Coordinates of C-alpha atoms and ligand atoms in Angstrom, one line a residue:
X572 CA 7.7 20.9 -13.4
X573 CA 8.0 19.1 -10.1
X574 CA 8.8 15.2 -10.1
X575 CA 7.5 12.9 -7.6
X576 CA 10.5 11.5 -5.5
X577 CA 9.5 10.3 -2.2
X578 CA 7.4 7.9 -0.9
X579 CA 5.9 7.9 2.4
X580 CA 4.5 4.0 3.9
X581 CA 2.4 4.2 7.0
X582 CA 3.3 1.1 8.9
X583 CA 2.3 2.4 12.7
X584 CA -1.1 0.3 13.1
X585 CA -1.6 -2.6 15.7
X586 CA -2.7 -5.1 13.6
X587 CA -5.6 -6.2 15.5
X588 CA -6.8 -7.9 12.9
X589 CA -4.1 -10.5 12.2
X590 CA -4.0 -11.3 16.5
X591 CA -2.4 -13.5 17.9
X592 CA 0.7 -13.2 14.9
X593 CA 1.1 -9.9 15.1
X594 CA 1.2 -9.8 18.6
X595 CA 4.9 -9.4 18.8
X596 CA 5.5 -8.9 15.2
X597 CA 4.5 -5.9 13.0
X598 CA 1.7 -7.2 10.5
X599 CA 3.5 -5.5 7.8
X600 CA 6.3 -8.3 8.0
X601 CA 3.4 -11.2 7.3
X602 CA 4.3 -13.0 4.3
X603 CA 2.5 -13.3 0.9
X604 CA 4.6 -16.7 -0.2
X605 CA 7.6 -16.0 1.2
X606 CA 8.2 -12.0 0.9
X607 CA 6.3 -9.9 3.6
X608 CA 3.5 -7.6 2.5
X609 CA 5.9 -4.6 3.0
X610 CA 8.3 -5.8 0.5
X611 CA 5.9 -5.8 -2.1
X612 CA 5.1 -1.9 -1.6
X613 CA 8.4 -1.2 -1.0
X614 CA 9.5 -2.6 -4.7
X615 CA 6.2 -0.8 -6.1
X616 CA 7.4 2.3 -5.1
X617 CA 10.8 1.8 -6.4
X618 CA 9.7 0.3 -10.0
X619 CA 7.4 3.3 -10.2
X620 CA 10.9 5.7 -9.8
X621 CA 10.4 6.6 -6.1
X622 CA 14.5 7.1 -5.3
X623 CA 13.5 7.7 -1.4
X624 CA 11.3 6.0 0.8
X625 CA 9.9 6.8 4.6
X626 CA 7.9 4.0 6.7
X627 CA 6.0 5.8 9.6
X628 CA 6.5 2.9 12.4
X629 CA 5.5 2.1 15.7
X630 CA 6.2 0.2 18.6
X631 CA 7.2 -3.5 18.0
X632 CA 8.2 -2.6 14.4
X633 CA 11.6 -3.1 14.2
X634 CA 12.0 -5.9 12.7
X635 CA 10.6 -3.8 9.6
X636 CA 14.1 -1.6 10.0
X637 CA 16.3 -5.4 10.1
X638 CA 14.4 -6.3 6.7
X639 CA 15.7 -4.0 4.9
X640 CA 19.0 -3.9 6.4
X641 CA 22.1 -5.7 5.9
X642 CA 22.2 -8.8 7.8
X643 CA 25.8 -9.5 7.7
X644 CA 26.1 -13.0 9.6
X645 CA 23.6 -14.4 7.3
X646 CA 25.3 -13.0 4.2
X647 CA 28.3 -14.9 5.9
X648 CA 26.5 -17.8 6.3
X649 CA 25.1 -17.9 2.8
X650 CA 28.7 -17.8 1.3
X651 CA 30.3 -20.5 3.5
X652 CA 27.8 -22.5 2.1
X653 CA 28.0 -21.4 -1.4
X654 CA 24.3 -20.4 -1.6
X655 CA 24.9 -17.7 -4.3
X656 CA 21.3 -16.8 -5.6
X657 CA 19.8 -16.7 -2.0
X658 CA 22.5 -14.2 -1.2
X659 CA 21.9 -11.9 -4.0
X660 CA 18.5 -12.1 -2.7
X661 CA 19.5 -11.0 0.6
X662 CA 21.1 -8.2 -0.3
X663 CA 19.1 -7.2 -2.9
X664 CA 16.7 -6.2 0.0
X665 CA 19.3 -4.2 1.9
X666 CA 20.1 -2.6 -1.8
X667 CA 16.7 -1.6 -2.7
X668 CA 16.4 2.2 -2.1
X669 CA 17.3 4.7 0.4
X670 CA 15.0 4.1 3.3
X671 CA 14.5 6.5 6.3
X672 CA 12.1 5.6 9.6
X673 CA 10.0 7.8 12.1
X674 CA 8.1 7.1 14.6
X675 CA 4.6 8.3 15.2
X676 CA 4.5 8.5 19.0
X677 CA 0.5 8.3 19.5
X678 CA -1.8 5.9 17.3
X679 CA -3.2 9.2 15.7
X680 CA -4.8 8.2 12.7
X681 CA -4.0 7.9 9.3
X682 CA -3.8 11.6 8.8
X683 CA -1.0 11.9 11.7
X684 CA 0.9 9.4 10.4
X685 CA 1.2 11.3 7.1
X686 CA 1.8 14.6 9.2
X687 CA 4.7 13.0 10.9
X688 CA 6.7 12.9 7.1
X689 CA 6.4 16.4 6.5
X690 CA 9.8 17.1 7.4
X691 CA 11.3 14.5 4.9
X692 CA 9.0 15.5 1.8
X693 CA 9.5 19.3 2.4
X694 CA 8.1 21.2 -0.9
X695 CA 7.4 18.4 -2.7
X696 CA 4.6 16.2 -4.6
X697 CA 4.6 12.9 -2.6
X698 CA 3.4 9.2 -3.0
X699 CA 1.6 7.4 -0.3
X700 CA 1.5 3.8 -0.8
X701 CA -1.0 1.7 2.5
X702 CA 0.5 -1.4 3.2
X703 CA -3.0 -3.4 3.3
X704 CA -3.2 -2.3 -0.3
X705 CA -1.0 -5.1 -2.5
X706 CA -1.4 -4.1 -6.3
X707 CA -0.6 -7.0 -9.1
X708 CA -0.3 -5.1 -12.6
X709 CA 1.2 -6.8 -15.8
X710 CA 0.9 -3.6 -16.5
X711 CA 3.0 -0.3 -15.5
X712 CA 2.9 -0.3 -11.3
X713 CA 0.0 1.1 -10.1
X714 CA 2.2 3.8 -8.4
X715 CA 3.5 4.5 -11.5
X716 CA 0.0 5.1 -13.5
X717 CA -0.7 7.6 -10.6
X718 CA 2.4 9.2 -11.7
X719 CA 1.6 9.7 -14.9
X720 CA -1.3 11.2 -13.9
X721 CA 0.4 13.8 -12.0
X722 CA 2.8 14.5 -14.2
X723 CA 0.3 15.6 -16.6
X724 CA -2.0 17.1 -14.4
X725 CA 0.5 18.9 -11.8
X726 CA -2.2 18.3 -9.3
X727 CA -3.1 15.3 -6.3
X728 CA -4.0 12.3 -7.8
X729 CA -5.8 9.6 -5.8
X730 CA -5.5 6.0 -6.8
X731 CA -9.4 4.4 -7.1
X732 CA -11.5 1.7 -8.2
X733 CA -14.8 0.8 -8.3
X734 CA -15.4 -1.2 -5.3
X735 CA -19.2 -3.0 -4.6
X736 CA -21.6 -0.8 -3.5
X737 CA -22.5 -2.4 0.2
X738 CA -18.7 -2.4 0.6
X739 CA -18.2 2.0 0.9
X740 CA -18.5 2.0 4.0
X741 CA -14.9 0.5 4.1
X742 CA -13.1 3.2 2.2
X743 CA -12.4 6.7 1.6
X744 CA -14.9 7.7 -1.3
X745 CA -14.8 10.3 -3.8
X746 CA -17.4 12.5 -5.7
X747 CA -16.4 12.9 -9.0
X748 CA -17.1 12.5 -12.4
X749 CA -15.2 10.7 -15.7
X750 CA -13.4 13.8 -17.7
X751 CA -11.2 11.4 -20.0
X752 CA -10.6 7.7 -20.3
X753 CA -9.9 6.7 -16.1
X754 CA -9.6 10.1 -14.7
X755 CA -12.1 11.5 -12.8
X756 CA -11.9 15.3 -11.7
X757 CA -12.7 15.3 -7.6
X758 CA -15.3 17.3 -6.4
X759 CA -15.6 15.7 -2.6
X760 CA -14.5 13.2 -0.9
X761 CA -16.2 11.1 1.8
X762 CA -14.4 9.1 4.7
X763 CA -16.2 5.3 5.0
X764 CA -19.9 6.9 4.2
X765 CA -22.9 4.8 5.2
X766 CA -23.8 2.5 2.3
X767 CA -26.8 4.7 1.2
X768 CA -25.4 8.4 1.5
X769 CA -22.2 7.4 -0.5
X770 CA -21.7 9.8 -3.8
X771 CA -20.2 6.5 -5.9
X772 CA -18.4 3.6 -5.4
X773 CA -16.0 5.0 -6.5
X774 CA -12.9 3.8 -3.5
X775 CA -9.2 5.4 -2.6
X776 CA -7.2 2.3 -2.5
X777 CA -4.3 2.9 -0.5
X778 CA -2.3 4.6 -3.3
X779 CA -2.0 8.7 -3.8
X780 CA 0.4 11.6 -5.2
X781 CA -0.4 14.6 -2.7
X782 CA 0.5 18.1 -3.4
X783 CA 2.6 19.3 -0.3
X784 CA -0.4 22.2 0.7
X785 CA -1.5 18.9 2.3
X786 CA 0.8 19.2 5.5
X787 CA -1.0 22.9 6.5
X788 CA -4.1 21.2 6.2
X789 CA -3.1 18.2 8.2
X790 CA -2.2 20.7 11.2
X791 CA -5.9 22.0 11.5
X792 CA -7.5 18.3 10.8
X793 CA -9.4 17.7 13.6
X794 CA -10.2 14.2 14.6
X795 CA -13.3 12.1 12.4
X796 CA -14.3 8.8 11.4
X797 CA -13.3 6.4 14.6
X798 CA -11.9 9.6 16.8
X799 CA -8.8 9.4 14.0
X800 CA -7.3 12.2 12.4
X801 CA -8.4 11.1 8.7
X802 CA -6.6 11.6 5.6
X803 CA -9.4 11.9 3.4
X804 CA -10.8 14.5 5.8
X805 CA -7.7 16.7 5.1
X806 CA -7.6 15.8 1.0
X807 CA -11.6 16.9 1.2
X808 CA -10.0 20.1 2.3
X809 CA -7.4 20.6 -0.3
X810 CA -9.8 20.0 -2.9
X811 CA -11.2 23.3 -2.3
X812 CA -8.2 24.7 -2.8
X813 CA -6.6 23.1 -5.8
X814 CA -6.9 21.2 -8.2
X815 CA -7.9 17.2 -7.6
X816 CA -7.9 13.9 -9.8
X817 CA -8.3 10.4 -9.8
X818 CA -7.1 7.8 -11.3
X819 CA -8.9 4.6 -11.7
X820 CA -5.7 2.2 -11.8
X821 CA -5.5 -1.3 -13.9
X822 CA -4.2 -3.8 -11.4
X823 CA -5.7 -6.7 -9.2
X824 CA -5.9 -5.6 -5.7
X825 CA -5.8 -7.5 -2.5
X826 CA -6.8 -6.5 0.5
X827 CA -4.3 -8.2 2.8
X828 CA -5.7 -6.1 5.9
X829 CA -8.2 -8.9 5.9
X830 CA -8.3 -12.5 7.1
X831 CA -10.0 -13.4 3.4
X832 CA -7.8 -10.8 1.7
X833 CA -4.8 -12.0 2.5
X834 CA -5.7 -15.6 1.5
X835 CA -6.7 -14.8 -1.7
X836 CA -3.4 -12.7 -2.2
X837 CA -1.4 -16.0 -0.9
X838 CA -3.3 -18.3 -3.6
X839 CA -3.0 -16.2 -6.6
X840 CA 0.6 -14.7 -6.1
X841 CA 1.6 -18.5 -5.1
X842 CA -0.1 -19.4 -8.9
X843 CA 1.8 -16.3 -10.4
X844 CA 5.1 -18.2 -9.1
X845 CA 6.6 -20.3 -12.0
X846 CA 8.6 -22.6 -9.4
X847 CA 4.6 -23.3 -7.2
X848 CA 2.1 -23.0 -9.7
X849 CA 1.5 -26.6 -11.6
X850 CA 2.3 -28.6 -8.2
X851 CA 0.1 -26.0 -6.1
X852 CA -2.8 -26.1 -9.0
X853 CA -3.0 -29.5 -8.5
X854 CA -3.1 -29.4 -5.3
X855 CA -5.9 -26.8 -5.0
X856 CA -8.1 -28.9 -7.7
X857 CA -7.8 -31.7 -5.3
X858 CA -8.9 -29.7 -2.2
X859 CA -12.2 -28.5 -4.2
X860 CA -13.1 -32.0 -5.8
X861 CA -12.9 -33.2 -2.0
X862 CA -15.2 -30.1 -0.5
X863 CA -17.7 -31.1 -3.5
X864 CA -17.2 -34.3 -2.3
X865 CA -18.3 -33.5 1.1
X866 CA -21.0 -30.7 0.5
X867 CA -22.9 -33.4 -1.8
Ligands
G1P364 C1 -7.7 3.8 4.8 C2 -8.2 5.2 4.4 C3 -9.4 5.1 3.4 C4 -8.9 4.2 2.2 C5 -8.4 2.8 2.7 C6 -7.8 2.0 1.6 O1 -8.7 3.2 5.6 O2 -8.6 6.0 5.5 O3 -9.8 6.3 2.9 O4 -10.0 4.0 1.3 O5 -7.4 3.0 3.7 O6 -7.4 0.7 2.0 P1 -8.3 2.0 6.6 O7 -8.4 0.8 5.7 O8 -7.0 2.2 7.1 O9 -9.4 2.0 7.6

């Protein structure tokens, strides 16, 4: 039986969206409170049992590479001045996991960017965690209930949930149907479908466990949606040739590709934080009193 080790974390997009902060600075390294997005999917992956990691980068992305390095004049700086628990934070980053970088040369598409780990996964079932996709589970990770899945199944697994229906067009969508509680067998899959040919709402949120016949496929995937190479065009592929499940994971997710996203990520992991939440609470109750105030 083959165990899923790696972990591959497309980080190579512009960040259009976040303009002007991510101008000079990759919009994977935006905070959520005081950790950037990045650091949550990197700590996902390792709480799930990933033991190596590869982020697909870009230009302007290496700060991403001094995150989780050592930063040794800070970890000076920290000891001089007897700040012990901020160091162990520090280099509990540069501790995490083994972490390898690429670069994908040419804004390809999602399905490059995938393309360009094949060397570093090899033969292996893999994990692909999007970093616009943050997960909160009090569960298991939802990496993890993937996993699982895999584990028992032996075949790809794509992380989904049901997402509203005039919001498809957003996502990669799949055709499937319920075989036991929250796994559906796959029998298509759709890249961002127009609201009224969709086959479900049934959305691929930036989590998967893809069998390594995936990397043949991505060599003959010719550009789609948006002139990109597309995942989901290559997994529609596979499909037809193995086996295909997903998994609709428990877990609150946040879109933090997304102005609003991201804000409401900010607002609930800030309440999730025992040293923020009664002071911030209060502080939120008085905002919305005051915008009743004003709407009335
Ligand atoms: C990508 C994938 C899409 C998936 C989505 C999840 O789209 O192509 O299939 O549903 O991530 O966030 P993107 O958001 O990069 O356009």
């Amino acid at each position: 039986m083959k165990k899923v080790r790696k972990a591959v974390i497309p980080a190579a997009g512009f960040g259009t969206r976040f303009l002007p902060a991510t101008k000079a600075m990759p919009k994977e390294m935006l905070p959520v409170v005081d950790k950037p997005t990045i650091q949550y999917i990197v700590e996902e992956a390792i709480e799930s049992g990933i033991e190596e990691i590869i982020i697909i980068t870009g230009k302007n992305k290496r700060s991403i590479e001094d995150h989780f390095d050592r930063s040794v004049e800070l970890e000076v700086e920290l000891e001089k001045k007897e700040k012990t628990e901020l160091l162990r934070l520090v280099n509990s980053i540069s501790d995490m996991v083994d972490i390898h970088y690429i670069r994908q040369k040419e804004a390809k598409g999602l399905g490059h960017a995938i393309y360009c780990a094949r060397t570093f996964v090899g033969d292996e079932p893999f994990a692909v965690l999007l970093g616009d996709d943050i997960v909160h589970s009090d569960d298991e990770p939802a990496l993890k209930q993937l996993i699982d899945c895999y584990d028992e199944k032996q075949a790809t697994v794509l992380g989904v949930q049901t997402v509203a229906k005039e919001e498809v067009d957003k996502y990669g969508i799949i055709d499937g149907y319920e075989m036991s509680d929250r796994v559906y067998t796959v029998n298509d899959l759709v890249e961002k479908p127009d609201v009224d040919k969709a086959p479900s709402n049934q959305a691929i949120l930036g989590r998967y466990v893809i069998s390594p016949a995936i990397f043949d496929i991505l060599a003959e995937t010719e550009p789609g949606v948006g002139g990109e190479i597309q995942l989901t065009d290559a997994l529609k592929e596979l499909s037809k040739q193995e086996d295909m499940f997903a998994y609709d994971f428990k877990g609150k997710r946040y879109d933090v590709g997304n102005k609003l996203g991201f804000l409401q990520a900010t607002v609930e992991m800030a309440l999730r934080r025992d040293e923020l939440k009664v002071d911030f609470l209060a502080y939120l109750k008085t905002i919305v009193d005051q915008e009743r105030i004003d709407v009335e």
